[in-house]
Amino acid sequence: MKHLTLAALLTLCSISLLAQESGNLRTFLFIGTPNSAAWEMQIANPGDREAMVRGGIEKLGGKLLSYYWGFGNGKNYITVALPNDPTFIQAFYLTRLGDGVLDDYQMIELMSSADMAEALSRVPKIKAVDDLK
């Protein structure tokens, strides 16, 4: 299990780095939990959802980085590089909420390991002036 978790984290870090190198894009992990209506639709119309999603994201100026299904939990894990436009990113997220096919939907912004190292190095300076103790 530890190896699987480590592999998943390394994959996400690699995906985040690729997206950052591709321009002014921000990388997100979307986790969706399809409801029974979504499963009925997919069973009735099986197909490669990754191919379907890729075209739409690219038309919006983004890049589909990965598209996975959780084995055993039925959740959908999609990593996407989106243009650095907060209102666009929020609108992109909100479009799925009104579809009526998800029981739960999360959006998590990812950062590279190098950016995390920089953030950690800044903690002492911030703590020195932070009066919230």
Coordinates of N, CA and C in Angstrom, one line a residue:
M1 N 0.8 -1.2 0.0 CA 0.0 0.0 0.0 C 0.9 1.3 0.0
K2 N 2.0 1.2 0.8 CA 2.9 2.4 0.8 C 3.5 2.6 -0.6
H3 N 3.8 1.6 -1.3 CA 4.4 1.7 -2.6 C 3.4 2.4 -3.6
L4 N 2.1 1.9 -3.5 CA 1.0 2.5 -4.3 C 0.8 4.0 -4.0
T5 N 0.8 4.3 -2.8 CA 0.6 5.7 -2.4 C 1.8 6.6 -2.9
L6 N 3.0 6.1 -2.7 CA 4.2 6.8 -3.2 C 4.2 6.9 -4.7
A7 N 3.8 5.9 -5.4 CA 3.7 5.9 -6.9 C 2.7 7.0 -7.3
A8 N 1.5 7.0 -6.6 CA 0.5 8.0 -7.0 C 1.0 9.4 -6.8
L9 N 1.7 9.6 -5.6 CA 2.2 11.0 -5.4 C 3.3 11.4 -6.4
L10 N 4.1 10.5 -6.7 CA 5.1 10.8 -7.7 C 4.5 11.1 -9.1
T11 N 3.5 10.4 -9.4 CA 2.8 10.6 -10.7 C 2.1 12.0 -10.7
L12 N 1.5 12.4 -9.6 CA 0.8 13.7 -9.5 C 1.9 14.8 -9.6
C13 N 3.0 14.6 -8.9 CA 4.1 15.6 -9.0 C 4.6 15.8 -10.4
S14 N 4.8 14.7 -11.1 CA 5.3 14.7 -12.5 C 4.2 15.4 -13.4
I15 N 3.0 15.1 -13.2 CA 1.9 15.7 -13.9 C 1.9 17.2 -13.7
S16 N 2.0 17.6 -12.4 CA 2.0 19.1 -12.1 C 3.2 19.8 -12.8
L17 N 4.4 19.2 -12.7 CA 5.6 19.7 -13.4 C 5.4 19.9 -14.9
L18 N 4.8 18.9 -15.5 CA 4.6 19.0 -17.0 C 3.6 20.1 -17.3
A19 N 2.6 20.3 -16.5 CA 1.6 21.4 -16.8 C 2.3 22.7 -16.6
Q20 N 3.1 22.9 -15.5 CA 3.7 24.1 -15.3 C 4.7 24.5 -16.4
E21 N 5.3 23.5 -17.0 CA 6.3 23.7 -18.1 C 5.6 24.1 -19.4
S22 N 4.3 23.8 -19.4 CA 3.6 24.1 -20.7 C 3.0 25.5 -20.8
G23 N 3.4 26.4 -19.9 CA 2.9 27.8 -20.1 C 2.3 28.3 -18.8
N24 N 1.4 29.2 -19.0 CA 0.7 29.9 -17.9 C -0.5 29.1 -17.5
L25 N -0.3 27.9 -17.1 CA -1.4 27.0 -16.7 C -1.3 26.6 -15.3
R26 N -2.4 26.3 -14.6 CA -2.5 25.8 -13.3 C -3.0 24.3 -13.3
T27 N -2.5 23.5 -12.5 CA -2.8 22.1 -12.5 C -3.8 21.7 -11.4
F28 N -4.8 21.0 -11.7 CA -5.8 20.6 -10.8 C -6.1 19.1 -10.9
L29 N -6.5 18.5 -9.7 CA -7.0 17.2 -9.6 C -8.5 17.3 -9.3
F30 N -9.3 16.7 -10.2 CA -10.7 16.7 -10.0 C -11.1 15.2 -9.6
I31 N -11.8 15.1 -8.5 CA -12.3 13.8 -8.0 C -13.8 13.8 -8.0
G32 N -14.4 12.9 -8.8 CA -15.8 12.9 -8.9 C -16.3 11.5 -8.4
T33 N -17.5 11.5 -7.8 CA -18.2 10.3 -7.4 C -19.5 10.3 -8.2
P34 N -19.5 9.5 -9.2 CA -20.7 9.4 -10.1 C -21.9 8.8 -9.3
N35 N -23.1 9.3 -9.6 CA -24.3 8.7 -8.9 C -24.9 7.6 -9.8
S36 N -26.0 7.1 -9.4 CA -26.6 5.9 -10.1 C -27.0 6.3 -11.5
A37 N -27.5 7.6 -11.7 CA -27.8 8.0 -13.1 C -26.6 8.0 -14.0
A38 N -25.5 8.4 -13.5 CA -24.2 8.4 -14.3 C -23.8 7.0 -14.6
W39 N -23.9 6.1 -13.7 CA -23.5 4.7 -14.0 C -24.5 4.1 -15.0
E40 N -25.8 4.4 -14.9 CA -26.7 3.9 -15.9 C -26.4 4.4 -17.3
M41 N -26.0 5.7 -17.4 CA -25.7 6.3 -18.7 C -24.4 5.6 -19.2
Q42 N -23.4 5.4 -18.4 CA -22.2 4.8 -18.9 C -22.3 3.4 -19.2
I43 N -23.1 2.6 -18.5 CA -23.3 1.2 -18.8 C -24.1 1.1 -20.1
A44 N -25.0 2.0 -20.3 CA -25.8 1.9 -21.6 C -25.0 2.4 -22.8
N45 N -24.0 3.2 -22.5 CA -23.2 3.8 -23.6 C -21.7 3.7 -23.2
P46 N -21.1 2.5 -23.2 CA -19.7 2.4 -22.8 C -18.8 3.0 -23.8
G47 N -17.8 3.6 -23.3 CA -16.8 4.2 -24.2 C -15.7 4.8 -23.5
D48 N -14.7 5.3 -24.2 CA -13.5 5.9 -23.6 C -13.8 7.3 -23.2
R49 N -14.1 7.5 -21.9 CA -14.5 8.9 -21.5 C -13.3 9.8 -21.6
E50 N -12.1 9.3 -21.5 CA -10.9 10.2 -21.6 C -10.9 10.9 -22.9
A51 N -11.1 10.2 -24.0 CA -11.1 10.8 -25.3 C -12.2 11.8 -25.4
M52 N -13.4 11.6 -24.9 CA -14.4 12.6 -24.9 C -14.1 13.9 -24.2
V53 N -13.5 13.7 -23.0 CA -13.2 14.8 -22.1 C -12.0 15.6 -22.7
R54 N -11.0 15.0 -23.3 CA -9.9 15.6 -23.8 C -10.2 16.7 -24.8
G55 N -11.1 16.4 -25.8 CA -11.5 17.4 -26.8 C -12.1 18.7 -26.2
G56 N -13.0 18.5 -25.3 CA -13.6 19.6 -24.6 C -12.7 20.5 -23.9
I57 N -11.8 19.9 -23.1 CA -10.8 20.7 -22.3 C -9.9 21.4 -23.3
E58 N -9.4 20.8 -24.3 CA -8.5 21.5 -25.3 C -9.2 22.6 -25.9
K59 N -10.5 22.5 -26.3 CA -11.2 23.6 -26.9 C -11.3 24.8 -25.9
L60 N -11.2 24.6 -24.6 CA -11.2 25.6 -23.6 C -9.8 26.2 -23.3
G61 N -8.8 25.7 -24.0 CA -7.5 26.2 -23.7 C -6.7 25.4 -22.7
G62 N -7.2 24.3 -22.2 CA -6.6 23.5 -21.2 C -6.0 22.3 -21.8
K63 N -5.4 21.4 -20.9 CA -4.8 20.2 -21.3 C -5.3 19.1 -20.3
L64 N -5.7 18.0 -20.9 CA -6.0 16.8 -20.0 C -4.7 16.1 -19.8
L65 N -4.3 15.9 -18.6 CA -3.1 15.3 -18.2 C -3.2 13.8 -17.9
S66 N -4.3 13.5 -17.2 CA -4.6 12.1 -16.9 C -6.1 11.9 -16.6
Y67 N -6.5 10.7 -16.8 CA -7.9 10.3 -16.6 C -8.0 8.9 -16.0
Y68 N -8.3 8.8 -14.8 CA -8.3 7.5 -14.2 C -9.6 7.2 -13.4
W69 N -9.9 5.9 -13.3 CA -11.0 5.5 -12.4 C -10.4 4.7 -11.3
G70 N -10.9 5.0 -10.1 CA -10.5 4.2 -8.9 C -11.0 2.8 -8.9
F71 N -10.1 1.9 -8.9 CA -10.5 0.5 -8.8 C -11.1 0.1 -7.5
G72 N -12.3 -0.2 -7.4 CA -12.9 -0.6 -6.1 C -13.7 0.5 -5.5
N73 N -13.5 1.8 -5.9 CA -14.3 2.9 -5.3 C -15.2 3.6 -6.3
G74 N -15.0 3.3 -7.6 CA -15.8 3.9 -8.6 C -15.6 5.4 -8.8
K75 N -14.7 6.0 -8.1 CA -14.4 7.5 -8.3 C -13.6 7.7 -9.5
N76 N -13.8 8.9 -10.0 CA -13.1 9.4 -11.2 C -12.0 10.4 -10.8
Y77 N -10.8 10.2 -11.3 CA -9.7 11.1 -11.0 C -9.1 11.6 -12.3
I78 N -9.2 13.0 -12.4 CA -8.8 13.6 -13.6 C -7.9 14.7 -13.3
T79 N -6.7 14.8 -13.9 CA -5.8 15.9 -13.7 C -5.8 16.7 -15.0
V80 N -5.9 18.0 -14.8 CA -6.1 19.0 -15.9 C -5.2 20.2 -15.7
A81 N -4.6 20.7 -16.7 CA -3.9 22.0 -16.7 C -4.9 23.0 -17.3
L82 N -5.2 24.0 -16.6 CA -6.2 25.0 -17.0 C -5.5 26.4 -17.1
P83 N -6.0 27.3 -18.0 CA -5.5 28.7 -18.0 C -5.6 29.3 -16.6
N84 N -4.6 30.2 -16.3 CA -4.5 30.8 -15.1 C -5.5 32.0 -15.0
D85 N -6.8 31.6 -14.9 CA -7.9 32.6 -14.8 C -8.9 32.1 -13.7
P86 N -8.8 32.7 -12.5 CA -9.6 32.1 -11.4 C -11.1 32.0 -11.7
T87 N -11.7 33.0 -12.4 CA -13.1 32.9 -12.7 C -13.4 31.8 -13.7
F88 N -12.5 31.6 -14.7 CA -12.7 30.5 -15.6 C -12.6 29.1 -14.9
I89 N -11.6 29.0 -14.0 CA -11.4 27.8 -13.3 C -12.6 27.5 -12.4
Q90 N -13.1 28.4 -11.7 CA -14.3 28.2 -10.9 C -15.5 27.8 -11.8
A91 N -15.7 28.5 -12.9 CA -16.8 28.2 -13.8 C -16.6 26.8 -14.3
F92 N -15.4 26.4 -14.6 CA -15.1 25.0 -15.1 C -15.6 24.0 -14.1
Y93 N -15.2 24.3 -12.8 CA -15.6 23.4 -11.7 C -17.2 23.3 -11.6
L94 N -17.8 24.5 -11.6 CA -19.2 24.6 -11.4 C -20.1 23.9 -12.5
T95 N -19.5 23.8 -13.7 CA -20.3 23.2 -14.8 C -20.7 21.7 -14.4
R96 N -19.9 21.0 -13.7 CA -20.2 19.6 -13.3 C -21.2 19.6 -12.2
L97 N -21.3 20.6 -11.4 CA -22.2 20.5 -10.2 C -23.7 20.5 -10.7
G98 N -24.0 21.1 -11.8 CA -25.4 21.2 -12.3 C -25.8 20.1 -13.2
D99 N -24.9 19.2 -13.5 CA -25.2 18.1 -14.4 C -26.1 17.0 -13.8
G100 N -26.1 16.9 -12.5 CA -26.9 15.9 -11.8 C -26.4 14.5 -11.9
V101 N -25.1 14.3 -12.2 CA -24.6 13.0 -12.3 C -23.5 12.7 -11.3
L102 N -23.2 13.6 -10.4 CA -22.2 13.4 -9.4 C -22.8 13.5 -8.0
D103 N -22.4 12.6 -7.1 CA -22.8 12.7 -5.7 C -21.8 13.6 -4.9
D104 N -20.6 13.6 -5.4 CA -19.5 14.4 -4.7 C -18.5 14.8 -5.8
Y105 N -18.0 16.0 -5.6 CA -17.0 16.5 -6.6 C -16.0 17.4 -5.9
Q106 N -14.8 17.2 -6.0 CA -13.7 18.0 -5.4 C -12.8 18.5 -6.5
M107 N -12.2 19.7 -6.2 CA -11.2 20.3 -7.1 C -10.0 20.6 -6.1
I108 N -8.8 20.1 -6.5 CA -7.6 20.3 -5.6 C -6.5 20.8 -6.6
E109 N -6.0 22.0 -6.2 CA -4.9 22.5 -7.0 C -3.6 21.8 -6.6
L110 N -2.8 21.4 -7.6 CA -1.6 20.6 -7.3 C -0.4 21.6 -7.5
M111 N 0.6 21.3 -6.7 CA 1.9 22.1 -6.9 C 3.0 21.1 -7.0
S112 N 4.1 21.5 -7.6 CA 5.3 20.6 -7.8 C 6.0 20.5 -6.4
S113 N 6.8 19.5 -6.4 CA 7.7 19.3 -5.2 C 8.6 20.4 -5.0
A114 N 9.1 21.0 -6.1 CA 10.1 22.1 -6.0 C 9.3 23.4 -5.4
D115 N 8.1 23.6 -5.8 CA 7.3 24.7 -5.2 C 7.0 24.5 -3.8
M116 N 6.8 23.2 -3.4 CA 6.5 22.9 -2.0 C 7.8 23.2 -1.2
A117 N 8.9 22.8 -1.7 CA 10.2 23.1 -1.0 C 10.4 24.6 -0.8
E118 N 10.0 25.4 -1.8 CA 10.2 26.8 -1.6 C 9.2 27.3 -0.6
A119 N 8.0 26.8 -0.6 CA 7.0 27.2 0.4 C 7.5 26.9 1.8
L120 N 8.0 25.7 2.0 CA 8.5 25.3 3.3 C 9.7 26.2 3.8
S121 N 10.5 26.6 2.8 CA 11.6 27.5 3.2 C 11.2 28.9 3.6
R122 N 10.0 29.3 3.2 CA 9.4 30.6 3.6 C 8.7 30.6 4.9
V123 N 8.4 29.4 5.5 CA 7.7 29.3 6.7 C 8.4 30.1 7.9
P124 N 9.7 29.9 8.1 CA 10.3 30.7 9.2 C 10.1 32.2 9.1
K125 N 10.2 32.8 7.9 CA 10.0 34.2 7.7 C 8.6 34.6 8.0
I126 N 7.7 33.8 7.6 CA 6.2 34.1 7.9 C 5.9 34.0 9.4
K127 N 6.5 32.9 10.0 CA 6.2 32.8 11.4 C 6.8 33.9 12.2
A128 N 7.9 34.5 11.7 CA 8.5 35.6 12.5 C 7.7 36.8 12.6
V129 N 6.8 37.0 11.6 CA 5.9 38.2 11.7 C 4.4 37.8 12.0
D130 N 4.1 36.6 12.0 CA 2.8 36.1 12.2 C 2.4 36.3 13.7
D131 N 1.4 37.1 14.0 CA 1.0 37.3 15.4 C -0.2 36.4 15.8
L132 N -0.5 35.4 15.0 CA -1.6 34.6 15.3 C -1.1 33.3 16.1
K133 N -1.0 33.5 17.3 CA -0.4 32.3 18.1 C -1.4 31.9 19.2

